[in-house]
Short mmCIF file of C-alpha atoms in Angstrom, two decimals:
data_model
loop_
_atom_site.label_atom_id
_atom_site.label_comp_id
_atom_site.label_asym_id
_atom_site.label_seq_id
_atom_site.Cartn_x
_atom_site.Cartn_y
_atom_site.Cartn_z
CA MET H 1 -13.82 4.85 32.10
CA GLY H 2 -14.63 7.49 29.63
CA GLU H 3 -13.30 5.34 26.64
CA THR H 4 -15.19 2.35 27.79
CA MET H 5 -18.54 4.28 27.74
CA LYS H 6 -17.56 5.79 24.41
CA ARG H 7 -17.04 2.21 22.96
CA GLU H 8 -20.21 0.92 24.44
CA ASN H 9 -22.12 3.92 22.90
CA SER H 10 -20.50 3.23 19.46
CA LEU H 11 -21.47 -0.44 19.71
CA ARG H 12 -25.12 0.48 20.62
CA SER H 13 -25.27 2.79 17.54
CA LEU H 14 -24.25 -0.08 15.41
CA GLU H 15 -26.81 -2.62 16.63
CA SER H 16 -29.26 -1.47 13.84
CA LEU H 17 -27.00 -3.33 11.43
CA LEU H 18 -28.18 -6.49 12.98
CA ASP H 19 -31.52 -5.99 11.69
CA ILE H 20 -30.78 -4.93 8.10
CA ALA H 21 -31.43 -7.38 5.21
CA TYR H 22 -28.18 -8.83 4.13
CA ALA H 23 -28.41 -7.54 0.75
CA GLN H 24 -28.97 -4.01 1.85
CA LEU H 25 -26.28 -4.35 4.41
CA VAL H 26 -23.40 -5.19 2.07
CA SER H 27 -24.78 -2.56 -0.28
CA GLU H 28 -24.22 0.21 2.24
CA HIS H 29 -21.42 -1.57 4.04
CA PRO H 30 -19.54 -3.72 1.58
CA ALA H 31 -16.87 -4.66 4.25
CA ALA H 32 -19.65 -6.48 6.27
CA ALA H 33 -18.99 -9.56 3.89
CA GLY H 34 -15.65 -9.83 5.25
CA PHE H 35 -16.88 -10.85 8.77
CA PHE H 36 -18.37 -14.02 7.34
CA SER H 37 -15.39 -14.83 5.38
CA GLU H 38 -13.07 -14.54 8.44
CA THR H 39 -15.34 -16.38 10.72
CA ALA H 40 -16.24 -19.08 8.27
CA LEU H 41 -19.97 -18.47 8.96
CA THR H 42 -22.37 -19.14 6.43
CA ARG H 43 -23.53 -15.73 4.87
CA PRO H 44 -27.36 -14.86 5.43
CA GLN H 45 -29.70 -14.87 2.36
CA PRO H 46 -30.28 -11.66 0.69
CA ASN H 47 -33.51 -11.08 2.63
CA MET H 48 -32.23 -12.41 5.99
CA THR H 49 -30.74 -10.27 8.70
CA VAL H 50 -27.58 -11.02 10.80
CA ARG H 51 -29.69 -11.25 13.98
CA ALA H 52 -31.89 -13.88 12.24
CA LEU H 53 -28.95 -15.85 11.00
CA VAL H 54 -27.43 -16.01 14.38
CA GLU H 55 -30.78 -16.97 15.99
CA SER H 56 -31.03 -19.79 13.41
CA LEU H 57 -27.85 -21.50 14.40
CA ASP H 58 -27.95 -24.65 16.46
CA GLU H 59 -25.55 -25.86 18.96
CA PHE H 60 -23.59 -27.84 16.38
CA ASP H 61 -23.12 -24.76 14.23
CA LEU H 62 -22.09 -22.77 17.35
CA SER H 63 -19.78 -25.48 18.31
CA ASP H 64 -18.12 -25.32 14.71
CA CYS H 65 -17.46 -21.54 14.94
CA GLY H 66 -16.36 -21.69 18.40
CA MET H 67 -18.64 -18.87 19.70
CA SER H 68 -21.92 -18.47 21.41
CA ALA H 69 -24.83 -16.66 19.59
CA GLU H 70 -24.14 -13.60 21.87
CA GLY H 71 -20.53 -13.94 21.04
CA ILE H 72 -21.23 -13.80 17.37
CA ARG H 73 -23.28 -10.70 17.75
CA GLU H 74 -20.65 -8.92 19.64
CA SER H 75 -17.90 -9.79 17.33
CA PHE H 76 -19.87 -8.73 14.38
CA LEU H 77 -20.57 -5.28 16.07
CA SER H 78 -17.05 -4.93 17.13
CA TYR H 79 -15.80 -5.84 13.64
CA MET H 80 -18.03 -3.27 12.18
CA ASP H 81 -17.06 -0.71 14.65
CA ARG H 82 -13.49 -1.31 13.77
CA ILE H 83 -14.20 -1.19 9.91
CA GLU H 84 -16.31 2.10 10.31
CA GLY H 85 -13.43 3.56 12.36
CA LEU H 86 -10.95 2.92 9.54
CA SER H 87 -13.31 4.45 7.01
CA ARG H 88 -13.74 7.48 9.21
CA ALA H 89 -10.13 7.98 9.68
CA GLN H 90 -9.03 10.75 7.51
CA MET H 91 -5.62 11.09 6.01
CA PRO H 92 -4.22 14.63 7.04
CA VAL H 93 -3.87 16.88 4.13
CA VAL H 94 -0.07 17.65 4.07
CA ARG H 95 0.73 20.72 2.07
CA GLU H 96 4.41 20.84 3.04
CA VAL H 97 6.96 19.34 5.12
CA THR H 98 9.56 21.45 7.10
CA VAL H 99 12.88 19.93 8.27
CA LEU H 100 14.58 21.85 11.23
CA GLY H 101 18.16 21.28 11.76
CA GLY H 102 19.62 19.38 14.56
CA ILE H 103 23.31 18.33 15.08
CA ASP H 104 25.77 16.52 12.78
CA LYS H 105 27.93 13.58 13.93
CA GLY H 106 30.48 15.86 15.60
CA GLY H 107 27.79 17.73 17.51
CA GLN H 108 27.99 20.84 15.43
CA ALA H 109 24.86 22.63 14.92
CA GLU H 110 22.86 22.01 11.55
CA GLU H 111 21.92 25.36 10.01
CA LEU H 112 18.74 24.17 8.35
CA GLU H 113 15.17 25.16 7.72
CA LEU H 114 14.08 23.40 4.76
CA THR H 115 10.55 23.29 3.40
CA VAL H 116 9.28 20.90 0.76
CA ARG H 117 5.80 21.19 -0.72
CA ALA H 118 3.27 18.86 -2.50
CA GLY H 119 4.30 17.99 -5.92
CA GLU H 120 7.99 18.68 -5.24
CA VAL H 121 11.11 16.24 -5.12
CA ALA H 122 13.97 16.89 -2.60
CA CYS H 123 17.13 14.85 -3.54
CA VAL H 124 19.56 13.82 -0.84
CA VAL H 125 23.04 13.39 -2.03
CA GLY H 126 26.30 12.66 -0.28
CA PRO H 127 29.20 10.16 0.15
CA THR H 128 28.33 6.80 1.48
CA GLY H 129 28.11 6.79 5.25
CA SER H 130 27.44 10.46 5.22
CA GLY H 131 23.87 10.32 6.99
CA LYS H 132 21.61 10.16 4.05
CA SER H 133 19.57 7.22 5.37
CA ARG H 134 19.43 8.76 8.75
CA PHE H 135 17.99 11.79 7.18
CA LEU H 136 15.14 9.67 5.68
CA GLU H 137 14.57 7.95 9.05
CA ASP H 138 13.99 11.30 10.77
CA ILE H 139 11.17 12.06 8.36
CA GLU H 140 9.82 8.59 8.59
CA TYR H 141 9.67 8.90 12.38
CA LEU H 142 8.47 12.48 12.20
CA ALA H 143 11.29 13.35 14.60
CA GLN H 144 10.80 15.83 17.27
CA GLY H 145 14.40 16.16 18.64
CA ASP H 146 14.21 12.66 20.01
CA THR H 147 16.57 11.00 17.50
CA PRO H 148 20.50 11.11 17.50
CA THR H 149 20.44 13.98 15.00
CA ARG H 150 18.05 16.13 17.14
CA ARG H 151 16.23 17.20 13.99
CA ARG H 152 12.54 18.29 14.03
CA ILE H 153 9.81 17.81 11.48
CA LEU H 154 6.98 19.99 11.01
CA ILE H 155 3.90 19.30 9.10
CA ASN H 156 2.08 22.18 7.59
CA GLY H 157 4.24 24.41 9.80
CA HIS H 158 3.32 22.64 13.03
CA ALA H 159 4.76 19.72 15.07
CA PRO H 160 2.56 16.53 14.46
CA ASN H 161 0.67 15.32 17.40
CA LEU H 162 1.20 11.83 18.77
CA SER H 163 -1.69 10.41 16.82
CA VAL H 164 -0.14 11.37 13.58
CA ARG H 165 3.28 10.17 14.67
CA HIS H 166 2.30 6.79 15.59
CA ALA H 167 -0.70 6.24 13.29
CA VAL H 168 -0.96 2.73 11.78
CA GLU H 169 -4.01 2.87 9.42
CA SER H 170 -3.44 6.40 8.30
CA LYS H 171 0.26 6.69 8.23
CA ILE H 172 1.51 9.92 6.46
CA VAL H 173 4.89 8.60 5.47
CA ALA H 174 5.43 5.77 3.11
CA GLN H 175 9.06 4.40 2.37
CA LEU H 176 10.44 2.37 -0.62
CA SER H 177 13.75 0.80 0.38
CA GLN H 178 16.61 -0.53 -1.79
CA SER H 179 15.72 -4.21 -1.07
CA MET H 180 12.18 -5.48 -2.03
CA VAL H 181 11.36 -8.98 -0.88
CA PHE H 182 7.82 -10.22 -0.66
CA VAL H 183 6.87 -13.07 1.66
CA MET H 184 3.32 -13.08 0.70
CA ASP H 185 2.67 -15.54 -2.03
CA LEU H 186 -0.21 -13.80 -3.96
CA PRO H 187 -0.85 -12.73 -7.57
CA VAL H 188 -0.09 -9.23 -8.34
CA ARG H 189 -3.74 -8.21 -8.93
CA SER H 190 -4.81 -9.86 -5.59
CA PHE H 191 -2.10 -7.97 -3.71
CA LEU H 192 -3.15 -4.64 -5.08
CA ARG H 193 -6.83 -5.40 -4.49
CA LEU H 194 -6.07 -6.23 -0.84
CA HIS H 195 -4.26 -2.89 -0.36
CA ALA H 196 -7.00 -0.96 -2.16
CA GLU H 197 -9.66 -2.61 0.12
CA SER H 198 -7.58 -1.91 3.29
CA LYS H 199 -7.51 1.80 2.25
CA MET H 200 -11.26 1.69 2.15
CA MET H 201 -11.36 2.64 -1.55
CA PRO H 202 -14.87 2.37 -3.07
CA ASP H 203 -15.58 -1.07 -4.72
CA SER H 204 -16.38 0.99 -7.92
CA LEU H 205 -12.88 2.21 -8.21
CA ILE H 206 -10.82 -0.79 -7.21
CA ASP H 207 -10.84 -2.69 -10.48
CA GLU H 208 -9.98 0.32 -12.61
CA THR H 209 -7.32 1.46 -10.19
CA VAL H 210 -5.55 -1.82 -9.81
CA GLU H 211 -5.45 -2.37 -13.70
CA ARG H 212 -3.95 1.17 -14.06
CA ALA H 213 -1.28 0.41 -11.30
CA ILE H 214 -0.33 -2.85 -13.06
CA ALA H 215 -0.24 -1.22 -16.44
CA CYS H 216 2.04 1.72 -14.93
CA ALA H 217 4.39 -0.82 -13.31
CA ASN H 218 4.83 -2.72 -16.57
CA ASP H 219 5.65 0.56 -18.22
CA LEU H 220 8.25 1.49 -15.63
CA ALA H 221 9.72 -1.95 -15.37
CA GLY H 222 12.22 -3.35 -18.06
CA GLU H 223 10.21 -6.56 -18.58
CA ALA H 224 6.35 -6.98 -18.40
CA PHE H 225 4.63 -9.25 -16.00
CA SER H 226 0.85 -10.42 -15.97
CA PRO H 227 -1.61 -9.48 -13.31
CA ASP H 228 -1.67 -13.22 -12.29
CA THR H 229 2.14 -13.34 -11.63
CA SER H 230 3.00 -14.30 -8.26
CA LEU H 231 4.77 -11.66 -6.06
CA THR H 232 7.51 -13.93 -5.03
CA VAL H 233 8.71 -14.49 -8.64
CA LEU H 234 8.97 -10.94 -9.51
CA SER H 235 12.47 -9.53 -10.22
CA GLY H 236 13.97 -6.83 -8.14
CA GLY H 237 13.16 -4.15 -10.81
CA GLN H 238 9.50 -5.56 -11.25
CA SER H 239 8.96 -5.46 -7.46
CA ARG H 240 10.06 -1.86 -7.27
CA ALA H 241 8.10 -0.76 -10.27
CA LEU H 242 5.06 -2.46 -8.66
CA MET H 243 5.55 -0.69 -5.35
CA ILE H 244 6.12 2.78 -7.04
CA ALA H 245 2.72 2.30 -9.03
CA ASP H 246 1.16 1.28 -5.82
CA LEU H 247 2.34 4.41 -4.08
CA ALA H 248 1.13 6.54 -6.79
CA PHE H 249 -2.31 4.99 -7.36
CA ILE H 250 -3.34 3.20 -4.23
CA SER H 251 -1.20 4.44 -1.15
CA THR H 252 -2.86 7.44 0.53
CA SER H 253 0.49 8.39 2.20
CA PRO H 254 1.29 12.10 1.22
CA ILE H 255 4.98 11.90 1.87
CA VAL H 256 7.13 9.27 0.05
CA LEU H 257 10.88 8.38 0.96
CA ILE H 258 12.85 6.45 -1.77
CA ASP H 259 16.33 5.06 -1.24
CA GLU H 260 18.34 5.10 -4.40
CA ILE H 261 15.75 4.67 -7.05
CA GLU H 262 18.54 4.27 -9.83
CA ASN H 263 19.19 0.75 -8.25
CA ALA H 264 15.69 -0.17 -9.10
CA GLY H 265 15.88 -1.23 -12.76
CA VAL H 266 13.16 1.08 -13.50
CA ASP H 267 12.53 4.38 -15.68
CA ARG H 268 13.50 6.59 -12.70
CA LYS H 269 12.61 9.98 -14.27
CA ARG H 270 9.02 8.65 -15.24
CA ALA H 271 8.64 7.18 -11.69
CA LEU H 272 9.35 10.50 -10.09
CA ASP H 273 7.16 12.29 -12.55
CA LEU H 274 4.28 10.01 -11.76
CA LEU H 275 4.66 10.85 -7.99
CA MET H 276 5.04 14.45 -8.58
CA CYS H 277 1.78 14.42 -10.65
CA ASN H 278 -0.02 12.78 -7.70
CA ASP H 279 0.93 15.61 -5.40
CA LYS H 280 3.29 13.46 -3.30
CA ILE H 281 6.05 15.10 -1.28
CA VAL H 282 9.17 12.92 -2.30
CA PHE H 283 12.48 12.72 -0.68
CA VAL H 284 14.82 10.52 -2.66
CA VAL H 285 18.35 9.40 -1.83
CA THR H 286 20.45 9.34 -4.98
CA HIS H 287 23.80 9.25 -6.63
CA ASP H 288 22.40 9.72 -10.02
CA PRO H 289 23.10 13.20 -11.73
CA LEU H 290 19.97 13.19 -13.85
CA ILE H 291 17.73 12.63 -10.66
CA ALA H 292 19.72 15.10 -8.75
CA LEU H 293 19.31 17.87 -11.52
CA ILE H 294 15.52 17.22 -11.95
CA GLY H 295 14.81 17.59 -8.25
CA ASP H 296 13.35 20.87 -6.99
CA LYS H 297 15.88 20.82 -4.16
CA ARG H 298 19.08 19.17 -3.69
CA LEU H 299 20.52 18.58 -0.15
CA ILE H 300 24.20 17.78 0.21
CA ILE H 301 24.90 15.75 3.30
CA GLY H 302 28.20 15.45 4.95
CA ASN H 303 29.32 14.00 8.46
CA GLY H 304 25.66 13.38 9.34
CA GLY H 305 24.49 16.94 8.64
CA VAL H 306 23.04 19.03 5.63
CA ARG H 307 25.80 20.97 4.58
CA THR H 308 24.04 22.99 1.84
CA VAL H 309 20.69 23.12 -0.01
CA ILE H 310 20.85 23.83 -3.81
CA GLU H 311 17.97 24.94 -5.98
CA PRO H 312 18.85 23.90 -9.48
CA SER H 313 19.65 26.85 -11.90
CA ALA H 314 18.51 27.26 -15.43
CA ALA H 315 21.81 26.04 -16.80
CA GLU H 316 21.16 22.90 -14.62
CA ARG H 317 17.77 22.41 -15.93
CA LYS H 318 19.13 22.69 -19.57
CA ASN H 319 21.85 20.03 -18.66
CA ALA H 320 19.26 17.90 -17.21
CA GLY H 321 17.57 17.64 -20.78
CA VAL H 322 20.86 16.50 -22.19
CA LEU H 323 21.35 13.84 -19.38
CA HIS H 324 17.67 12.71 -20.05
CA ALA H 325 18.34 12.21 -23.78
CA LEU H 326 21.65 10.33 -22.90
CA ASP H 327 19.73 8.24 -20.46
CA GLU H 328 17.24 7.26 -23.11
CA ARG H 329 19.99 6.18 -25.37
CA LEU H 330 21.59 4.06 -22.69
CA MET H 331 18.26 2.55 -21.82
CA GLU H 332 17.59 1.62 -25.53
CA LEU H 333 21.18 -0.14 -25.52
CA ARG H 334 20.20 -2.07 -22.44
CA ARG H 335 17.10 -3.25 -24.11
CA ARG H 336 19.08 -4.35 -27.05
CA VAL H 337 21.59 -6.17 -25.10
CA ARG H 338 18.92 -7.99 -23.06
CA ALA H 339 17.23 -9.06 -26.51
CA GLY H 340 20.61 -10.50 -27.69
CA GLU H 341 21.31 -7.97 -30.51
CA ARG H 342 24.65 -6.97 -31.51
CA ILE H 343 25.95 -3.52 -30.69
CA ASP H 344 28.29 -3.21 -33.66
CA PHE H 345 26.72 -0.15 -35.37
CA ASP H 346 28.12 3.45 -35.46
CA MET H 347 27.85 4.39 -31.83
CA THR H 348 28.90 7.97 -32.49
CA ALA H 349 25.86 8.40 -34.83
CA PHE H 350 23.51 6.51 -32.31
CA MET H 351 24.46 8.77 -29.52
CA GLY H 352 24.22 11.85 -31.77
CA ALA H 353 20.75 12.17 -30.73
CA VAL H 354 21.79 13.54 -27.41
CA ALA H 355 23.26 16.76 -29.05
CA SER H 356 19.76 17.60 -30.42
CA ALA H 357 18.35 17.45 -27.02
CA GLU H 358 20.38 20.46 -25.80
CA GLY H 359 18.17 23.16 -24.49
CA LYS H 360 15.22 20.80 -23.64
CA GLY H 361 14.35 20.53 -19.90
#
């Protein structure tokens, strides 16, 4: 009963929107224009109010939209109530994530209390079948001892409440899986705009943000694509690059889970650097020694449990610089092979640049 009264009060407070000139309405509430697109109603003239528009409809107009005049008014108010609710929904500020150990596949206690902070990357490594994906699933679910591992996930030192765990509009965890298949046949720019609008990004920022995301995705991918390219024709690497850029520039989720970024066909170090610069908390499953060494923490998983947590030493940071230089050389070779060039030059001299990178982190 209390929820019903609260909703009725909310709708009454929105009734004033029915009497605002349409030009002013969409200026103050840009999402209002979406109601007319979704219901196929003719938009009011700039100086006309929504109430006046509804009152001007005859029986044939009402028949076309399948609603009564009162139904249109109620639908408009409900629509605006939902939109305003989305804009008020605040994404919780996540400063750190703590994973408290549960049990491994054999039922043995997992001695673990791991904290990862904003702007840090935790790399999850271990043999195939060791439980790496299950670890990511526990974080995605914000587990509270209610998964097979019995792990508990704390946000800023506290157990998240049910509204955070089961949120849809303000989900704090985003995941990038190994397989990326788009079923929505939209141009890249339109897809990113829709996502930005769904996150209630101000109109004045959308175009610039979308263009930055596309430029970033092209920078990460091996082969560029245009803003008008359909999602369904993107390659696997291009799709992953697009979603990494989307996570960095548009997604508001502060926690990002990535499953084997080395299989994405993208510049993986730059991708992680991008997410770190945007203060995301990143957990990445990897078999790649370069990614493992540049992470802030390395979780070694076996038999379903975290066996060890390693923080890279100064020597490992130094070796990461050497691996990065080697990786850049290998990426250049891939580029030349794709371009149809011969690889018949002095490979020893070509790879010699790696030695000069020693000591660079």
